[in-house]
mmCIF file of C-alpha atoms in Angstrom:
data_model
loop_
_atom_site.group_PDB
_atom_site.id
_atom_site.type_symbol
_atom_site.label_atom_id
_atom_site.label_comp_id
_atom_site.label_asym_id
_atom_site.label_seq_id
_atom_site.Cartn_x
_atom_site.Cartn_y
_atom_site.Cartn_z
ATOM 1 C CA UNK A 1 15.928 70.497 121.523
ATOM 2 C CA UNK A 2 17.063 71.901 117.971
ATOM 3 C CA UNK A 3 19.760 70.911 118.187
ATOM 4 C CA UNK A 4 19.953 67.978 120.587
ATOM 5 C CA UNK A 5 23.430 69.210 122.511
ATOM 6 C CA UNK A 6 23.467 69.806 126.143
ATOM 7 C CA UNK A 7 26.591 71.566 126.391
ATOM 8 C CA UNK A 8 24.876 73.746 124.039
ATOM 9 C CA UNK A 9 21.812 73.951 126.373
ATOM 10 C CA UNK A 10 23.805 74.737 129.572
ATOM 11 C CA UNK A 11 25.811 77.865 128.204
ATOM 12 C CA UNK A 12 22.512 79.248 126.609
ATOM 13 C CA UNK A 13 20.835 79.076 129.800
ATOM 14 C CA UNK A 14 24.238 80.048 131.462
ATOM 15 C CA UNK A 15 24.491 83.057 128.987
ATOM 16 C CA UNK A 16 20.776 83.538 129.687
ATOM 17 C CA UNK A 17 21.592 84.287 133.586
ATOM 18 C CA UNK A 18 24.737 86.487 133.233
ATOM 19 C CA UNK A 19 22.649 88.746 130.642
ATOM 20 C CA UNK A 20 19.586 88.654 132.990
ATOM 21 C CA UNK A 21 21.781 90.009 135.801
ATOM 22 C CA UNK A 22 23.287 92.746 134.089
ATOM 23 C CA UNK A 23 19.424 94.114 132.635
ATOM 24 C CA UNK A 24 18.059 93.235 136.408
ATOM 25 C CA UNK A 25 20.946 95.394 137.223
ATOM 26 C CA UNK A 26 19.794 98.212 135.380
ATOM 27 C CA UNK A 27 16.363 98.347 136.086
ATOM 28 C CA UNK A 28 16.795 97.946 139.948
ATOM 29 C CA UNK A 29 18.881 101.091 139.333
ATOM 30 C CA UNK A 30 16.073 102.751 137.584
ATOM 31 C CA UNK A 31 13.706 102.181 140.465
ATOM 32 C CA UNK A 32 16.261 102.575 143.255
ATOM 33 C CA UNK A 33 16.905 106.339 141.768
ATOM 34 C CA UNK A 34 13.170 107.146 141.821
ATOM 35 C CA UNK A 35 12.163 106.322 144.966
ATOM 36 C CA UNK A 36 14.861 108.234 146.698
ATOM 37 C CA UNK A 37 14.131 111.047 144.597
ATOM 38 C CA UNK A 38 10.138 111.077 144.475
ATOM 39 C CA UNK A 39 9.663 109.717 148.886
ATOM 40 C CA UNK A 40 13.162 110.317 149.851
ATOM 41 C CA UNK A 41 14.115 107.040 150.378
ATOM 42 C CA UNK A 42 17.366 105.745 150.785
ATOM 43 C CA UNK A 43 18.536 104.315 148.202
ATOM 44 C CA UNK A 44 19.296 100.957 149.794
ATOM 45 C CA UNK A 45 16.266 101.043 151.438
ATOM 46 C CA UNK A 46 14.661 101.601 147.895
ATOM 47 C CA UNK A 47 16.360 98.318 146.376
ATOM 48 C CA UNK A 48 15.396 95.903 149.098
ATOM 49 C CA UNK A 49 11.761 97.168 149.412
ATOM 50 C CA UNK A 50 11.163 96.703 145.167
ATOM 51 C CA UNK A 51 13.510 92.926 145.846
ATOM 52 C CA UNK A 52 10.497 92.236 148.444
ATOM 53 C CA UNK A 53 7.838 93.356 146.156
ATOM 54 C CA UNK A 54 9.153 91.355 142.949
ATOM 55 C CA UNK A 55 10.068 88.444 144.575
ATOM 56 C CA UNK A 56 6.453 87.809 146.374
ATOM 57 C CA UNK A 57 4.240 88.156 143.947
ATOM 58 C CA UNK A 58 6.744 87.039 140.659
ATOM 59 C CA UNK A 59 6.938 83.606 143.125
ATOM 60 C CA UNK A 60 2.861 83.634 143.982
ATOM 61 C CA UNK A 61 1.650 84.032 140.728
ATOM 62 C CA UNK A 62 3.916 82.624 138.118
ATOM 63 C CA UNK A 63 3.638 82.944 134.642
ATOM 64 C CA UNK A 64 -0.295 83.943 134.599
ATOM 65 C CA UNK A 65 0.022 86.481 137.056
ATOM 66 C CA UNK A 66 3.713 88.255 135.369
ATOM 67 C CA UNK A 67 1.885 87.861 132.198
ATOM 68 C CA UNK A 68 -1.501 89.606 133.141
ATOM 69 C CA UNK A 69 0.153 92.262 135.331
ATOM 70 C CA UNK A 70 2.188 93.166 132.432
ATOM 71 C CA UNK A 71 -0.803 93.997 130.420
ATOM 72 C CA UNK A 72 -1.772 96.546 132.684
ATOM 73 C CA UNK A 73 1.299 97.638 133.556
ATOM 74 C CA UNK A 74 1.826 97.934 129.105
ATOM 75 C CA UNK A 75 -1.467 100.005 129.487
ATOM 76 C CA UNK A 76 0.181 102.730 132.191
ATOM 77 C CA UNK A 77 3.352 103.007 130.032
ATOM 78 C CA UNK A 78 1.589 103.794 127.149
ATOM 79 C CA UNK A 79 -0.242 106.442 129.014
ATOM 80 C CA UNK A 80 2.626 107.920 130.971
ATOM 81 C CA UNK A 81 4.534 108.017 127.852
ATOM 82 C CA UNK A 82 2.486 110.658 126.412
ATOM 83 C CA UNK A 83 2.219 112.295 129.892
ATOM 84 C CA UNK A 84 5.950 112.421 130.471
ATOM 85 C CA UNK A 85 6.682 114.001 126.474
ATOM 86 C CA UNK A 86 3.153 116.438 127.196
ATOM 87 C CA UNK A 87 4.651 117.738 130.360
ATOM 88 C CA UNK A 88 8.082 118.018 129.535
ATOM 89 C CA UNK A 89 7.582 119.757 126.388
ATOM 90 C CA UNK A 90 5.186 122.568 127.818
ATOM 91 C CA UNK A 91 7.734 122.945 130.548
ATOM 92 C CA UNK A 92 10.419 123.533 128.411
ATOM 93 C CA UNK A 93 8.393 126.053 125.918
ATOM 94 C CA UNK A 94 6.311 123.822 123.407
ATOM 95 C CA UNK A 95 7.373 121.308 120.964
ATOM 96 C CA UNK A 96 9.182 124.051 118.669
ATOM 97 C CA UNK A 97 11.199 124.597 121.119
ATOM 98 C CA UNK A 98 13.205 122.136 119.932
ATOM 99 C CA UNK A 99 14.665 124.702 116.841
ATOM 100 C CA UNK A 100 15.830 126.937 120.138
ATOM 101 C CA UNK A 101 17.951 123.934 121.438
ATOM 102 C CA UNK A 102 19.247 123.240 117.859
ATOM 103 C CA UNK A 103 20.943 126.723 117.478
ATOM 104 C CA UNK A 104 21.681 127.777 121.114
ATOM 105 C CA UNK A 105 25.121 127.943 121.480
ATOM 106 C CA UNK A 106 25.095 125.654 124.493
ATOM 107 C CA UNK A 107 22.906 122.768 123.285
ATOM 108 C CA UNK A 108 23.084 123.377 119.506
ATOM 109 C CA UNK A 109 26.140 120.546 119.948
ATOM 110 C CA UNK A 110 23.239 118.045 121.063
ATOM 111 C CA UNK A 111 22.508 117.765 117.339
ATOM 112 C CA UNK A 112 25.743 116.973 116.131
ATOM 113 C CA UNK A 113 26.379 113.204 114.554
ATOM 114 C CA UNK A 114 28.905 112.598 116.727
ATOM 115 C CA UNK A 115 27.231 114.210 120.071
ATOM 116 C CA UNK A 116 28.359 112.969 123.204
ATOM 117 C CA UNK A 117 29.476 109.879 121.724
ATOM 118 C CA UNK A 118 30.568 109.013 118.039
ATOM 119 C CA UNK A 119 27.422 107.949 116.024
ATOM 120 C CA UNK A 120 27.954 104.230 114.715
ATOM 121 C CA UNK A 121 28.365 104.053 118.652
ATOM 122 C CA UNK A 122 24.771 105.285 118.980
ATOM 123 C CA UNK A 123 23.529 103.040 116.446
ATOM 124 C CA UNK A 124 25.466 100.216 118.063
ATOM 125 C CA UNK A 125 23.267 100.960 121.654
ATOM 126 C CA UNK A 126 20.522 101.632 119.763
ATOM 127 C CA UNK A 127 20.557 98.156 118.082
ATOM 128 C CA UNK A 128 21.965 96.387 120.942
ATOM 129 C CA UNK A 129 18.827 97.101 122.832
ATOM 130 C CA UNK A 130 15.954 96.309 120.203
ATOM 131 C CA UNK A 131 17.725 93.211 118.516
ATOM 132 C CA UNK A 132 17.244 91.452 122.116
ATOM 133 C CA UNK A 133 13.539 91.764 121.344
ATOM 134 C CA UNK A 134 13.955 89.298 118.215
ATOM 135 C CA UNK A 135 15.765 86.095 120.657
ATOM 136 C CA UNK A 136 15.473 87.521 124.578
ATOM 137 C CA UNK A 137 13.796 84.325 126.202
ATOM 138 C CA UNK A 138 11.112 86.461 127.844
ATOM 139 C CA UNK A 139 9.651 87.532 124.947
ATOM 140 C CA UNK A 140 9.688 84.721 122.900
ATOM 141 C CA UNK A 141 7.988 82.586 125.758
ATOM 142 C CA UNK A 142 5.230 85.498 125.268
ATOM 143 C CA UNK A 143 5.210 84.459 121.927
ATOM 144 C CA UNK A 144 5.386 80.650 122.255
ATOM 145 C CA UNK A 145 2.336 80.736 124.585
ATOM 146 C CA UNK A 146 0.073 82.542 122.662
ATOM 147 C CA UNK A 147 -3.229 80.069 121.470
ATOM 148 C CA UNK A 148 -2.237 80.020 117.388
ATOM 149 C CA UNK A 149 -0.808 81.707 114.376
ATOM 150 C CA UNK A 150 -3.348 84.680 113.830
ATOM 151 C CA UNK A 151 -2.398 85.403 117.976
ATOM 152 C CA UNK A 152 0.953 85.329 116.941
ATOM 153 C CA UNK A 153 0.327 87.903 113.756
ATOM 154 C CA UNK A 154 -1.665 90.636 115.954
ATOM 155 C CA UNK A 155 0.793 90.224 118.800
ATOM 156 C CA UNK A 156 3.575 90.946 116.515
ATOM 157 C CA UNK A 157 1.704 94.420 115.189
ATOM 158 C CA UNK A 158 0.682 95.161 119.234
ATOM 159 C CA UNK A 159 4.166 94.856 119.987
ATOM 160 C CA UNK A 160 5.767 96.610 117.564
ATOM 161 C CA UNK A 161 3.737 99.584 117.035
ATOM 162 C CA UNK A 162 3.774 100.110 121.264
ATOM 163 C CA UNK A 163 7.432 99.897 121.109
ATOM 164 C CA UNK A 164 7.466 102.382 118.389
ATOM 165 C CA UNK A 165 5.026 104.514 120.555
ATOM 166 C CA UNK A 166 6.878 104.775 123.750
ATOM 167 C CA UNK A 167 10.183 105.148 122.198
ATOM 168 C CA UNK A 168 9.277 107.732 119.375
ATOM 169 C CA UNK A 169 7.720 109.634 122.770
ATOM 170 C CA UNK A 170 10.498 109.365 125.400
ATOM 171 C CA UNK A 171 13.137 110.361 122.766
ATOM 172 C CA UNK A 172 12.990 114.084 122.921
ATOM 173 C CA UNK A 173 12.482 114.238 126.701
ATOM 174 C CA UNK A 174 16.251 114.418 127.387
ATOM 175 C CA UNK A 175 16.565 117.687 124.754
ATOM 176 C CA UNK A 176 13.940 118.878 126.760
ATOM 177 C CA UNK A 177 15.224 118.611 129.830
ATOM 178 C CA UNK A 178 18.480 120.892 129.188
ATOM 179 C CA UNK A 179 15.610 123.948 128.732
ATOM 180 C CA UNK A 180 13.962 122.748 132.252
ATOM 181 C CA UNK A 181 17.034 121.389 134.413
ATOM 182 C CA UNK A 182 18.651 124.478 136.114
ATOM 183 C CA UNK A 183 21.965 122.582 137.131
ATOM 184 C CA UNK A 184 23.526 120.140 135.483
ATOM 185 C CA UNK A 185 23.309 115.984 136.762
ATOM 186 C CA UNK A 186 26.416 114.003 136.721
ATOM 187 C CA UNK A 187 24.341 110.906 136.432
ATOM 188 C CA UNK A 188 21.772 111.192 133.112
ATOM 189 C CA UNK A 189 19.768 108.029 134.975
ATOM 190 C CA UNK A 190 18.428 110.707 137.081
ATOM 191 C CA UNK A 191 17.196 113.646 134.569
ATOM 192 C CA UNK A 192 13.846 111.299 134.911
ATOM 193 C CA UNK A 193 13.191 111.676 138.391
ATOM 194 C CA UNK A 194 14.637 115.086 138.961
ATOM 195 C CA UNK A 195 11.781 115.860 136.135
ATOM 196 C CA UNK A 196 9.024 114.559 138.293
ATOM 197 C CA UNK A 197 10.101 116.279 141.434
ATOM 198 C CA UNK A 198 10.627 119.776 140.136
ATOM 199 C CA UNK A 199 8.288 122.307 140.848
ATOM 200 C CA UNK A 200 6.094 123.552 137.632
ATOM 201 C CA UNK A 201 6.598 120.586 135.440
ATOM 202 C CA UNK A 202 4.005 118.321 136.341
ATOM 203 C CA UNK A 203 0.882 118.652 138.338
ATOM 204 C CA UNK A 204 0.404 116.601 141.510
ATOM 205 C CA UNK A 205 -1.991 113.714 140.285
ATOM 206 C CA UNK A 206 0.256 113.836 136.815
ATOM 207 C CA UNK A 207 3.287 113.564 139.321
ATOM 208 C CA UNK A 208 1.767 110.608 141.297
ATOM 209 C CA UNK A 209 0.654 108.448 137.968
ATOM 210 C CA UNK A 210 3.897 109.012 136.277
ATOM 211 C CA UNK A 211 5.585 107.490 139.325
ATOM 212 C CA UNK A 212 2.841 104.126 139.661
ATOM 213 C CA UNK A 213 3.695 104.240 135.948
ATOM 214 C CA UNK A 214 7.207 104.301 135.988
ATOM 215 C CA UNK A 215 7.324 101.698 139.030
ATOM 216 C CA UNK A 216 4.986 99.415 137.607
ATOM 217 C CA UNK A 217 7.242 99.403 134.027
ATOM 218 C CA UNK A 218 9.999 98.365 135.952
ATOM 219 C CA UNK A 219 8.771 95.774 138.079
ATOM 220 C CA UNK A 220 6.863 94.649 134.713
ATOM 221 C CA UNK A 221 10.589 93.948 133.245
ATOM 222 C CA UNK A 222 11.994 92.526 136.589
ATOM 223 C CA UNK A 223 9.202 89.745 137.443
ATOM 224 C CA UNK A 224 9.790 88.591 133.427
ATOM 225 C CA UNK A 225 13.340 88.653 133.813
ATOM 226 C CA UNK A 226 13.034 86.744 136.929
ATOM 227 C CA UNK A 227 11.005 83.918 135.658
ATOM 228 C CA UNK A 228 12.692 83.379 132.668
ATOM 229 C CA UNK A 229 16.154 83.311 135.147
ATOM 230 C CA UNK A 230 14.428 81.087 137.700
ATOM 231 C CA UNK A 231 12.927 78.520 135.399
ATOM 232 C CA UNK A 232 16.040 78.423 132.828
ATOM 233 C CA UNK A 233 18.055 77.103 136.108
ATOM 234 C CA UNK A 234 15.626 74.591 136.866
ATOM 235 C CA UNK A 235 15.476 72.972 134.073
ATOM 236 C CA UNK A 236 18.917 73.623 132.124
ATOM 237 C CA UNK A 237 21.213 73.713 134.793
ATOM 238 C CA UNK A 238 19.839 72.070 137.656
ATOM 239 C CA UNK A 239 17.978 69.007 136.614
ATOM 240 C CA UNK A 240 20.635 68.423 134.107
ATOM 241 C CA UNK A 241 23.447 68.602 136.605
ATOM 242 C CA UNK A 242 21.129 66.088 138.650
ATOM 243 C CA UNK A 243 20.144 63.600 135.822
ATOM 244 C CA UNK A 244 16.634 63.678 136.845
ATOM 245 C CA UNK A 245 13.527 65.369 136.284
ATOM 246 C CA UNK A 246 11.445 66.061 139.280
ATOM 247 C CA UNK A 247 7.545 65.890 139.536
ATOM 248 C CA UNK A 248 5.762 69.744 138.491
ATOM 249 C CA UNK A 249 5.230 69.882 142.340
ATOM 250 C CA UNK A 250 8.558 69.807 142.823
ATOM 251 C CA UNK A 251 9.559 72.122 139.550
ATOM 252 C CA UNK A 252 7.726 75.232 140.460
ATOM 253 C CA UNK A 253 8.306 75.103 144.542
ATOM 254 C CA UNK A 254 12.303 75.050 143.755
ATOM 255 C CA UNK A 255 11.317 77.941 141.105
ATOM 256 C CA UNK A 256 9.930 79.872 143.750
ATOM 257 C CA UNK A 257 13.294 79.620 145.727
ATOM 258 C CA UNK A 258 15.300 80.170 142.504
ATOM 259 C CA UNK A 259 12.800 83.681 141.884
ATOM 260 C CA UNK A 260 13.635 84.970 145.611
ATOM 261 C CA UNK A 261 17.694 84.021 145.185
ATOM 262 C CA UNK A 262 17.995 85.533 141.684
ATOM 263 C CA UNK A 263 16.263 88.950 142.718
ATOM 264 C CA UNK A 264 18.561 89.176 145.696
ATOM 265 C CA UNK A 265 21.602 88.685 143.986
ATOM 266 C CA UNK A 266 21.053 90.995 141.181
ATOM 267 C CA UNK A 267 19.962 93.803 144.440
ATOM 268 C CA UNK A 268 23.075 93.091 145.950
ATOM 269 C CA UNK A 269 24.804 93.945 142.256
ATOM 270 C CA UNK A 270 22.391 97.380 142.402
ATOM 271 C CA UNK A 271 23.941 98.438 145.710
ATOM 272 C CA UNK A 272 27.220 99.488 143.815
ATOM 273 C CA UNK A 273 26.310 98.734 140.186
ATOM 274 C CA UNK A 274 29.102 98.304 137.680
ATOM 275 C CA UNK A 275 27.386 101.033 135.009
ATOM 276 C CA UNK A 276 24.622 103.297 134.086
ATOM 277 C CA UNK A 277 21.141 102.190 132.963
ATOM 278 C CA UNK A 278 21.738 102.518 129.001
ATOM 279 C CA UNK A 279 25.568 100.622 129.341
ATOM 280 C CA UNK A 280 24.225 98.049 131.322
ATOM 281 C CA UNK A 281 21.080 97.699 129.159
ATOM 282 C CA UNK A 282 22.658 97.912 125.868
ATOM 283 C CA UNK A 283 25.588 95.040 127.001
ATOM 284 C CA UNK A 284 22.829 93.070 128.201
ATOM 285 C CA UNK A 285 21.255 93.312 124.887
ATOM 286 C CA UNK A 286 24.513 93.125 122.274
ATOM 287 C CA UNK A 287 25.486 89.373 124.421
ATOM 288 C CA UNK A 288 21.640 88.144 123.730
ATOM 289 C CA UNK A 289 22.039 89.060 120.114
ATOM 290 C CA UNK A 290 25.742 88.120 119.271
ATOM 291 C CA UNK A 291 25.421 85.067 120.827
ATOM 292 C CA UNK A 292 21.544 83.943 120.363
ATOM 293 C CA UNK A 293 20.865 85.645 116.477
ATOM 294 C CA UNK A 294 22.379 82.900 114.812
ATOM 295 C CA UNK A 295 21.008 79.520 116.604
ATOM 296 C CA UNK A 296 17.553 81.151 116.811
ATOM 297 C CA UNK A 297 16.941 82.372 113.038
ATOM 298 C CA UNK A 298 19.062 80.168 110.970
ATOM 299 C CA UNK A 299 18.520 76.950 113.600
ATOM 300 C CA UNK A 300 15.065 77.604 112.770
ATOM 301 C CA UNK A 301 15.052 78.531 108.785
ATOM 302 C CA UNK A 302 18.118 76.469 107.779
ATOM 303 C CA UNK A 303 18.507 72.968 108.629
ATOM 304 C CA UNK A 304 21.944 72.946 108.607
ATOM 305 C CA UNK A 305 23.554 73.098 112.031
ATOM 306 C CA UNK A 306 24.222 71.297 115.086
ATOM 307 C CA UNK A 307 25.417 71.942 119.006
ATOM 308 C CA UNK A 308 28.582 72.492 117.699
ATOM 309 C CA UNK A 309 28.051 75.598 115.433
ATOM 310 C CA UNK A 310 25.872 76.798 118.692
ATOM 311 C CA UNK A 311 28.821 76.520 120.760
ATOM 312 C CA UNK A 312 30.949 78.146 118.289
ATOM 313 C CA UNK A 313 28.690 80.915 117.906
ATOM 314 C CA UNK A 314 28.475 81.448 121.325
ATOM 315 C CA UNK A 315 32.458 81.303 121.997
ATOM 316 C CA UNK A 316 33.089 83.845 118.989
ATOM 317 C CA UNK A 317 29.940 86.490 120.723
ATOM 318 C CA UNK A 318 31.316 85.958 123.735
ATOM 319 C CA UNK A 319 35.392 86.633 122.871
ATOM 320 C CA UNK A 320 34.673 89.724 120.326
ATOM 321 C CA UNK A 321 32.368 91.377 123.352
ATOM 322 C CA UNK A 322 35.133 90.535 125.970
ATOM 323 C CA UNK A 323 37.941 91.671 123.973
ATOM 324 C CA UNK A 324 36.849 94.673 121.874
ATOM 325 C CA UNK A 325 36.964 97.369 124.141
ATOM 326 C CA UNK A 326 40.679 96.502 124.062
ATOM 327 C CA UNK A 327 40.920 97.936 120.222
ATOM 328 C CA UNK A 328 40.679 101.402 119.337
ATOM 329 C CA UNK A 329 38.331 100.245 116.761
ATOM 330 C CA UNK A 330 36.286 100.267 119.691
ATOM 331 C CA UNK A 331 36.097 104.558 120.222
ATOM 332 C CA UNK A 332 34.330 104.457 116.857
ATOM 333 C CA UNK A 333 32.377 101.293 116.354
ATOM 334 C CA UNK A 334 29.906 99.419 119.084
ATOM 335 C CA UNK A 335 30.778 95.557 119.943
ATOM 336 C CA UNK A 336 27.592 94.463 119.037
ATOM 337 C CA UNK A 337 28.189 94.927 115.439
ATOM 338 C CA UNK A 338 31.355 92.644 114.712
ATOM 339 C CA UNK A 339 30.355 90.166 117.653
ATOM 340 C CA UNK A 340 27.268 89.496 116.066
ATOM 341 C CA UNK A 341 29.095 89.134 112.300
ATOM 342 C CA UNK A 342 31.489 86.873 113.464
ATOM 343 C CA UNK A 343 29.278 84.691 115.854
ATOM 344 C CA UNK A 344 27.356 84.049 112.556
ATOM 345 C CA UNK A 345 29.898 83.408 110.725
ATOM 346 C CA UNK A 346 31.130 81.086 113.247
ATOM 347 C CA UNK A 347 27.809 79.038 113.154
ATOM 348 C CA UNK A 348 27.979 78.848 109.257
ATOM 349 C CA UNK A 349 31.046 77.396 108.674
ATOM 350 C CA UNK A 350 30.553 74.718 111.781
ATOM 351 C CA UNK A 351 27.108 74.303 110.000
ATOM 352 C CA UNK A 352 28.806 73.587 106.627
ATOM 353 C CA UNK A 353 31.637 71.579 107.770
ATOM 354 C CA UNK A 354 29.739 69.026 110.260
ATOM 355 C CA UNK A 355 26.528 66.796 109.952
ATOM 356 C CA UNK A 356 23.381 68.525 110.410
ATOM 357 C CA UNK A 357 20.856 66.784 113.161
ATOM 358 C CA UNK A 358 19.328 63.463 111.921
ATOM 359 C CA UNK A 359 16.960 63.698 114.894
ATOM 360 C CA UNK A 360 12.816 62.052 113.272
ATOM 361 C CA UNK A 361 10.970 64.944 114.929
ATOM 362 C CA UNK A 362 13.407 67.944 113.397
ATOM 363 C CA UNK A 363 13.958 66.602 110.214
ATOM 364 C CA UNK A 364 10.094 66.116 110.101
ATOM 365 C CA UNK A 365 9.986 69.870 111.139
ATOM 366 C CA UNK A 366 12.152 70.930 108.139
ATOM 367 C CA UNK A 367 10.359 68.921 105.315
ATOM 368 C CA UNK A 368 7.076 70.361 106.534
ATOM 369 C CA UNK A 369 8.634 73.902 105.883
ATOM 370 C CA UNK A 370 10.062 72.631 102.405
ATOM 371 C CA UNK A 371 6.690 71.041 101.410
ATOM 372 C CA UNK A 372 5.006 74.746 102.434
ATOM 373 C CA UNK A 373 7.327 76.527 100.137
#
C-alpha cells in the first residue's frame, strides 16, 4: 500500500513464503530431534505428530489464540532459559569453569576469533538472525496490533530485554557442554537434547519442564510463521491472481486450508532437510533483511521511492544471496552483509531517479511526519 505496486506486493509475499519455509524448516528440525531423543520417537513420526498439533489449533484459533499462547509459551522460555544455563553449568563444574575450557588444550581453540568458522562469518549469522526481528512480518503484525503508541513503547523494551535474556543465557551452554558430553555429536542440533537425556544433568521434573518448554517455544514460532504464510497467500497471491476479494467468511475458512497445506509442506522439507538449524535460520533471516530493510525503513522515513526501487531491492538481495557463495569472498565474509548494502543501494538510486508516489493518503502520511519534526 506504500507503495501502490502489485508486482511489488506479490514477490514480498512470494519472498515472505520461501523464507517462511526455510525457518519452518528449521524449527520442525528442532522439535523432530527432541522428541526422538527425550520419548524415543521416530523421527518421522515426531514431524507429523507436531504438523498435527500446529496445524489444529494455529487453524482453530487464529490470530487471538497464536498470540495468547505465545505469551505463555514467552513465559516458559524465559524460565527454561535460566534452567537450561543453571543445570548445565553445575554439570559441567560451576560457572568458572569456563577459565578451564579457555586453556585446556582441547577446547582452549573454542575461544579463538576465528573458531570453527572465521569471525565476520559469525557476526554475519549472528546479524542475519536478529535483523529479521526489525521487518519479519510476524513480528511487526505483533506490533501493528497493539491498542496505541505507549503499547508500542513498552512492547519494544519487553521484547528486547527478553531477547537479550534468553540469548545472553543459552550462549555459554554449548562451552558447557564439551565438559559434560562424553562423545562427540556429528550434528551440534542435538547437543540440546542429548543434554536433557543424560543422566546427572538435570533432575526429572527439571527434565520434563525443559522439554514442555522447549516444545512449546517451537510450536510458539511455527503457528506465527504459519499465519503470517497462510494469510500473506490469501490476500497477496491469491485474491490478486483472482481479481476479487472474497467476503471474511470466505477469507479465514480458505486460511484455515492454506495453515494445514503450508505446515505439511514445510514437514515434508523436515523429512530430509537441506541444512542444520543455525544455516537454515540464519538464510532465512539474511533474505528477510537484504531484501525487506530497505522498503520497510526508508519506505517509511523517506518519501522517496516507489514499486520500482522495491523490486530492485529485492532483485539485487536476492542475486548477491544466490550468487555469493560462488566467491571466495564468501570463506571470509557472510552474504548478509553485501546483499543487504547493495539491495539498499539499489532502492536509492531507483528512488532518486523515478517519481516518488503521488498517492492523497501517503503523501498526507509524509507531511504529517514533516509537520511533527
Amino acid at each position: 500500500f506504500r507503495f501502490q505496486s502489485s508486482p511489488a506486493r506479490v514477490l514480498a509475499a512470494l519472498i515472505v513464503l520461501f523464507a517462511s519455509f526455510i525457518y519452518m524448516t528449521a524449527v520442525f528440525k528442532g522439535i523432530g530431534n527432541l522428541l526422538e531423543a527425550m520419548l524415543e520417537i521416530p523421527y518421522a513420526v515426531a514431524i507429523g505428530l507436531v504438523w498435527l498439533i500446529v496445524t489444529v489449533y494455529t487453524a482453530a484459533g487464529g490470530f487471538h489464540s497464536v498470540v495468547r499462547t505465545d505469551v505463555t509459551q514467552g513465559m516458559f522460555m524465559v524460565l527454561a532459559a535460566a534452567l537450561l544455563f543453571a543445570g548445565t553449568a553445575r554439570a559441567a563444574g560451576g560457572i568458572g569453569v569456563l577459565r578451564e575450557i579457555a586453556t585446556a588444550d582441547e577446547t582452549a581453540g573454542l575461544f579463538d576469533w576465528n573458531a570453527g568458522i572465521a569471525f565476520p562469518l559469525l557476526l554475519g549469522v549472528l546479524f542475519a538472525t536478529t535483523v529479521k526481528f526489525v521487518v519479519e512480518p510476524r513480528q511487526l503484525s505483533r506490533f501493528y496490533a497493539l491498542s496505541d503508541a505507549r503499547a508500542a513503547r513498552v512492547g519494544v523494551w519487553v521484547s528486547t530485554l527478553s531477547f537479550l535474556v534468553i540469548f545472553s543465557l543459552l550462549a555459554p551452554i554449548g562451552l558447557y557442554a564439551h565438559r559434560i558430553l562424553t562423545s562427540p555429536i556429528d550434528d551440534t542440533d542435538r547437543v540440546v537434547p542429548e543434554l536433557l537425556v543424560m543422566e546427572g544433568v538435570f533432575g526429572t521434573p527439571v527434565q520434563a519442564f525443559l522439554f514442555l518448554a522447549i516444545l512449546s517455544a517451537a510450536l510458539s514460532s511455527l503457528d506465527s510463521v504459519l499465519l503470517v504464510v497462510a494469510s500473506t497467500f490469501q490476500r497477496d497471491v491469491w485474491q490478486l491472481l483472482r481479481s476479487k476479494s472474497d467476503p471474511d467468511s470466505t477469507t479465514v475458512r480458505q486460511t484455515r486450508v492454506w495453515v494445514a497445506f503450508f505446515a505439511l509442506v514445510t514437514a515434508g522439507i523436515a523429512l530430509d532437510p537441506p541444512g542444520g538449524i543455525v544455516e537454515l535460520t540464519s538464510f532465512s533471516g539474511a533474505l528477510y533483511g537484504a531484501c525487506f530493510l530497505p522498503a520497510v525503513i526508508l519506505g517509511l522515513h523517506w518519501r522517496r521511492g516507489n514499486g520500482l526501487a522495491v523490486l530492485a531491492s529485492f532483485a539485487a538481495g536476492i542475486l548477491v544471496l544466490t550468487l555469493w557463495g560462488r566467491l571466495d569472498l564468501a570463506e571470509s565474509i557472510h552474504s548478509v552483509f553485501p546483499a543487504i548494502v547493495l539491495s539498499i543501494l539499489a532502492y536509492v538510486v531507483i528512488a532518486l531517479t523515478t517519481p516518488e508516489v503521488r498517492e492523497p493518503s501517503i503523501t498526507a502520511l509524509f507531511d504529517d511526519q514533516a509537520g511533527k519534526t
